[in-house]
XYZ file of C-alpha atoms in Angstrom:
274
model
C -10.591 -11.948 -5.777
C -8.762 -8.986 -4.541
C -5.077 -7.866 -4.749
C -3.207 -7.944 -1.561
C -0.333 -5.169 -2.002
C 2.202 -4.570 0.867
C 4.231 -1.378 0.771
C 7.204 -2.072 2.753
C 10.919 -0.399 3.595
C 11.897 -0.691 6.901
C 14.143 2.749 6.178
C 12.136 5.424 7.629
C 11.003 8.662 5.451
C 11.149 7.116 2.232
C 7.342 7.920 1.180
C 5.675 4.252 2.414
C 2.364 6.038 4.232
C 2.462 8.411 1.588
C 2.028 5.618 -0.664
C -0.221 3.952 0.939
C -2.607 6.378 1.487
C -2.366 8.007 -2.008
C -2.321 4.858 -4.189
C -5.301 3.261 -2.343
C -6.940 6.906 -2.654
C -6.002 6.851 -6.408
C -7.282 2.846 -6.692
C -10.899 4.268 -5.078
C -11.407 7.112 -7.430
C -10.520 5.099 -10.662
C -13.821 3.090 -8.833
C -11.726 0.131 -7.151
C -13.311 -1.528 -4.186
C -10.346 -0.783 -2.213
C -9.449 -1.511 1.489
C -6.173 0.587 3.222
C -4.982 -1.784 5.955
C -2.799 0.001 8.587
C 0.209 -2.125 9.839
C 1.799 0.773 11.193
C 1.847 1.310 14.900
C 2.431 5.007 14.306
C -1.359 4.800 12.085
C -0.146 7.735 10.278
C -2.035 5.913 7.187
C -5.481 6.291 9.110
C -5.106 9.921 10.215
C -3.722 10.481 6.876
C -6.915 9.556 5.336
C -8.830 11.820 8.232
C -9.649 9.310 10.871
C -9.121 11.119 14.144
C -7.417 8.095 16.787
C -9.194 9.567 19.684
C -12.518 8.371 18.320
C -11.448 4.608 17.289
C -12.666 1.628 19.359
C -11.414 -1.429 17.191
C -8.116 -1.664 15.554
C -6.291 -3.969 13.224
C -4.397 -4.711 16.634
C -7.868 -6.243 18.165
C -8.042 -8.921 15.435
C -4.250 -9.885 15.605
C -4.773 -10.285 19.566
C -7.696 -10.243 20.585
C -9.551 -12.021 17.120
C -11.913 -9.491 16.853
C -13.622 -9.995 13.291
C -11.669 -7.509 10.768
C -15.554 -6.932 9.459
C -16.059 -5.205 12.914
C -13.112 -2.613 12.442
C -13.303 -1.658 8.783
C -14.146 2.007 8.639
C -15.534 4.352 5.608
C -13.805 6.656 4.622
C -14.667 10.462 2.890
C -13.689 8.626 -0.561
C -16.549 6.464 -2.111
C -14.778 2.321 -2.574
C -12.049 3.544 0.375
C -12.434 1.522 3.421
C -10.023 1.621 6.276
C -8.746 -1.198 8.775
C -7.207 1.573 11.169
C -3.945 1.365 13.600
C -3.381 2.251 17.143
C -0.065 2.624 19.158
C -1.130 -0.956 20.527
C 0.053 -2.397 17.676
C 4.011 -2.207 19.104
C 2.565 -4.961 21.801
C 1.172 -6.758 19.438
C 4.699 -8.960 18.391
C 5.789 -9.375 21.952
C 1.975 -10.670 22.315
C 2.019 -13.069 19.381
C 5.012 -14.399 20.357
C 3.917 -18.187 21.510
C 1.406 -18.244 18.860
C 1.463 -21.411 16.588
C 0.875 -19.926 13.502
C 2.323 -16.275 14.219
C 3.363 -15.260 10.908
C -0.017 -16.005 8.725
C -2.162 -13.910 11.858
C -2.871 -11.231 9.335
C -3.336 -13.529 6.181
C -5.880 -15.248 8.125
C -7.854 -11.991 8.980
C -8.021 -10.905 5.376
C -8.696 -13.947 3.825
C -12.290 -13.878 4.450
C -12.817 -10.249 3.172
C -10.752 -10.398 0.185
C -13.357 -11.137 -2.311
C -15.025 -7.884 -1.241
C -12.353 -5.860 -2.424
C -10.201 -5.204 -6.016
C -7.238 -3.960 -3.998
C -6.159 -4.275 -0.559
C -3.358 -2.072 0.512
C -1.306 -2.769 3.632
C 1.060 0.299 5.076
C 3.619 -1.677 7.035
C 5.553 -0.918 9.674
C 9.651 0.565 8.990
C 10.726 -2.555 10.464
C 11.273 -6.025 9.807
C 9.634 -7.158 12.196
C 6.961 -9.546 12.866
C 4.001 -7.742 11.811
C 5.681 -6.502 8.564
C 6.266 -10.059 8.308
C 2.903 -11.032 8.627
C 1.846 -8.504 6.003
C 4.201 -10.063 3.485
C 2.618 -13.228 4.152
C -0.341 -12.279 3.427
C 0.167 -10.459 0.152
C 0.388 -10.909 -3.213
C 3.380 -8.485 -4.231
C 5.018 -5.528 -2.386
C 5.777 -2.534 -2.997
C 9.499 -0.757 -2.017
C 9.253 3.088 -2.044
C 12.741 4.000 -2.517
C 13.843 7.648 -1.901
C 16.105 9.761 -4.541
C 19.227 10.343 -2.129
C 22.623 9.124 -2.064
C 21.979 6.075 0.305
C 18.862 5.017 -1.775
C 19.793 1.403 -1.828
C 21.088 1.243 1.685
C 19.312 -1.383 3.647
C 17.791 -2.243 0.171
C 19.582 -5.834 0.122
C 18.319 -6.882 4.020
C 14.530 -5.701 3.066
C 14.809 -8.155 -0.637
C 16.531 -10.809 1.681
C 13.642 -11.032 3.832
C 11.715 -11.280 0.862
C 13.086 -13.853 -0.377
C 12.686 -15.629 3.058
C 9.157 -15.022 3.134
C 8.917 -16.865 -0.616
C 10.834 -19.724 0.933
C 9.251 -20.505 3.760
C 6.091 -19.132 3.849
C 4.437 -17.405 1.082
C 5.879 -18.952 -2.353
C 3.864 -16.800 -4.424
C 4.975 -13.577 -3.133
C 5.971 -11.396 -6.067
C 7.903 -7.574 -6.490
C 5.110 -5.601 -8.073
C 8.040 -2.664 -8.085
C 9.923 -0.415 -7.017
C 9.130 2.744 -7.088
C 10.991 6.190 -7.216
C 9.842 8.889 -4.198
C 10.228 12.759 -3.779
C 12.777 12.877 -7.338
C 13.735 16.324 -7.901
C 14.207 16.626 -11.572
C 16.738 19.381 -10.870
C 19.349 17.873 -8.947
C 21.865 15.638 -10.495
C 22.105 13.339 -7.995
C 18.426 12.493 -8.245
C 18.885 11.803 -12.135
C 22.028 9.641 -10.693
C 20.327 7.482 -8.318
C 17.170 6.616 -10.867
C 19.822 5.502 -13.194
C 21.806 3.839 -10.771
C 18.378 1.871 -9.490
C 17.294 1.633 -13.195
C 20.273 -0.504 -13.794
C 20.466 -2.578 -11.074
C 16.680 -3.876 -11.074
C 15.714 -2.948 -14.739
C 11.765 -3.677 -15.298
C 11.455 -4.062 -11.434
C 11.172 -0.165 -11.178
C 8.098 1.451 -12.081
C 8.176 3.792 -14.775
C 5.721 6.126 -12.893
C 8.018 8.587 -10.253
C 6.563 10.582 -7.386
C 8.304 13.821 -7.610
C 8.955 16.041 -3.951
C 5.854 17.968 -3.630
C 4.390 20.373 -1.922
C 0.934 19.433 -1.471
C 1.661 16.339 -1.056
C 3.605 17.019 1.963
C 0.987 19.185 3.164
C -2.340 16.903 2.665
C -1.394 14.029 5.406
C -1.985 17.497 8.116
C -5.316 18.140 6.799
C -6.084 14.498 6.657
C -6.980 14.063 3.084
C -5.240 12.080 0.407
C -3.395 14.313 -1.869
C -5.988 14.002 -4.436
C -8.876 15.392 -2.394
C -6.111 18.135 -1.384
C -5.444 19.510 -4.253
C -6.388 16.864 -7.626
C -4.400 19.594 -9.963
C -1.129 19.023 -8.212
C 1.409 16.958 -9.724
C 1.917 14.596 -6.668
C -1.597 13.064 -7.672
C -1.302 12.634 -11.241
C 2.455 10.416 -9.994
C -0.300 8.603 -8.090
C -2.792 8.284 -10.336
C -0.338 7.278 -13.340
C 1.192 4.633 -10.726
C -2.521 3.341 -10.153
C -2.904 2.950 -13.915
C 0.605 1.430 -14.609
C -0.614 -1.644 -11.646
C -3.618 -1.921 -12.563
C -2.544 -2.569 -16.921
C 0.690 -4.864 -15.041
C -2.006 -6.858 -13.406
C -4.400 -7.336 -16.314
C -7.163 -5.703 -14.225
C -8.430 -2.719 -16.229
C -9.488 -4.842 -18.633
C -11.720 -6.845 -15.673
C -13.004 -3.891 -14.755
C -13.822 -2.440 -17.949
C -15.633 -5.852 -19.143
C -17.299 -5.997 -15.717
C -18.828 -2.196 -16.542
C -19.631 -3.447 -20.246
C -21.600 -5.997 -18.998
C -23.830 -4.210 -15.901
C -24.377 -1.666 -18.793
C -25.615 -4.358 -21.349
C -27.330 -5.826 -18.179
C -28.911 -2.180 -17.556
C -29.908 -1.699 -20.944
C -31.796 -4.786 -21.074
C -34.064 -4.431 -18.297
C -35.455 -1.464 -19.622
């Protein structure tokens, strides 16, 4: 059964796509079936991972409107276990269009239900809103995510984003958990950076991730040439903050040991049918 993990802030530039695209990269080359979902009408998330819009047919915004079967619009991507359920600017529409339906808030929870045995890890990129669709993709997941940026108004907007949380765990997914938050572009050098990890630290204690994603060059640079970071450049330090983050969910979560019982056993399985 797969891990549904929504990465959500609705403050812009905080490092969600980047996350998304470089902890579901990370997830598929520690050899996690892993599906990127793009909830982002911007679909910086599937050009970040070198899908070129002019050549997509099917979006996730066909199966939210249009019920198009999600198996229909998953894509490969360059990265062996990295699918892709791409975006499209359509997507905006897509609330005003949902509007009147009955069950408007579970759409997306409905469309990855019957794929989510397929997968370890399914990451969804929301959208920097609050809207319906980011909504939607807290329904549907297990835990989120909050990317929170090392700047003075780091937990700005922090308290309306863990409020509608909390509403979502009320009313319509109970077992909605924080898997963390998690430190973006820290610049060991500057005090204030040190300041705000401390300040963050204290206010939501194990809820922050140990692993930190440090500002970083080719990490900046990688969304352009539509590659994850680690395909970019896999000596840079921006994917070994990705990497450790994979590792630090994954042992959270109990999974590496699944996986690495699940590779003991097709080995034993290998070695006997010789």
């Amino acid at each position: 059964m797969g891990r549904i993990i929504g990465i959500a802030n609705q403050k812009g530039g905080v490092g969600k796509t980047t996350t998304a695209i470089n902890l579901a990269a990370s997830f598929a080359v520690l050899e996690y079936r892993t599906l990127l979902v793009d909830a982002d009408p911007q679909a910086n998330s599937t050009t970040g991972v070198g899908f070129d819009l002019h050549n997509i047919t099917h979006s996730l915004y066909d199966c939210m409107v249009n019920d198009t079967r999600v198996k229909d619009v998953i894509l490969k991507s360059d990265i062996p276990y990295l699918d892709v359920v791409p975006s499209h600017i359509d997507l905006v529409g897509a609330e005003i269009e949902m509007i009147n339906h009955p069950q408007r808030e579970t759409v997306l929870k409905s469309i990855l239900d019957p794929i989510k045995d397929e997968y370890d890890i399914i990451i969804i990129d929301c959208s920097p809103s609050l809207g319906l669709i980011t909504v939607n993709a807290l329904t549907a997941s297990d835990s989120v995510i909050v990317p929170v940026q090392c700047e003075f108004f780091a937990l700005e907007g922090l308290g309306k984003l863990l409020n509608t949380i909390k509403i979502v765990q009320n009313r319509l997914n109970p077992e909605l958990a924080i898997e963390g938050i998690l430190m973006t572009m820290y610049d060991g050098r500057l005090r204030l950076c040190n300041q705000v990890v401390s300040e963050v630290r204290r206010h939501f204690e194990e809820l922050v991730f140990e692993s930190i994603v440090h500002r970083n060059t080719r990490l900046s640079e990688a969304p352009s040439f539509g590659k994850p970071v680690i395909l970019y450049d896999a000596e840079s330090k921006g994917t070994l903050n990705y990497l450790n983050l994979a590792k630090e969910i994954l042992q959270k979560n109990n999974l590496t040991k699944i996986k690495q019982e699940d590779r003991i056993l097709s080995t034993a399985h290998h070695d006997k049918s010789e």
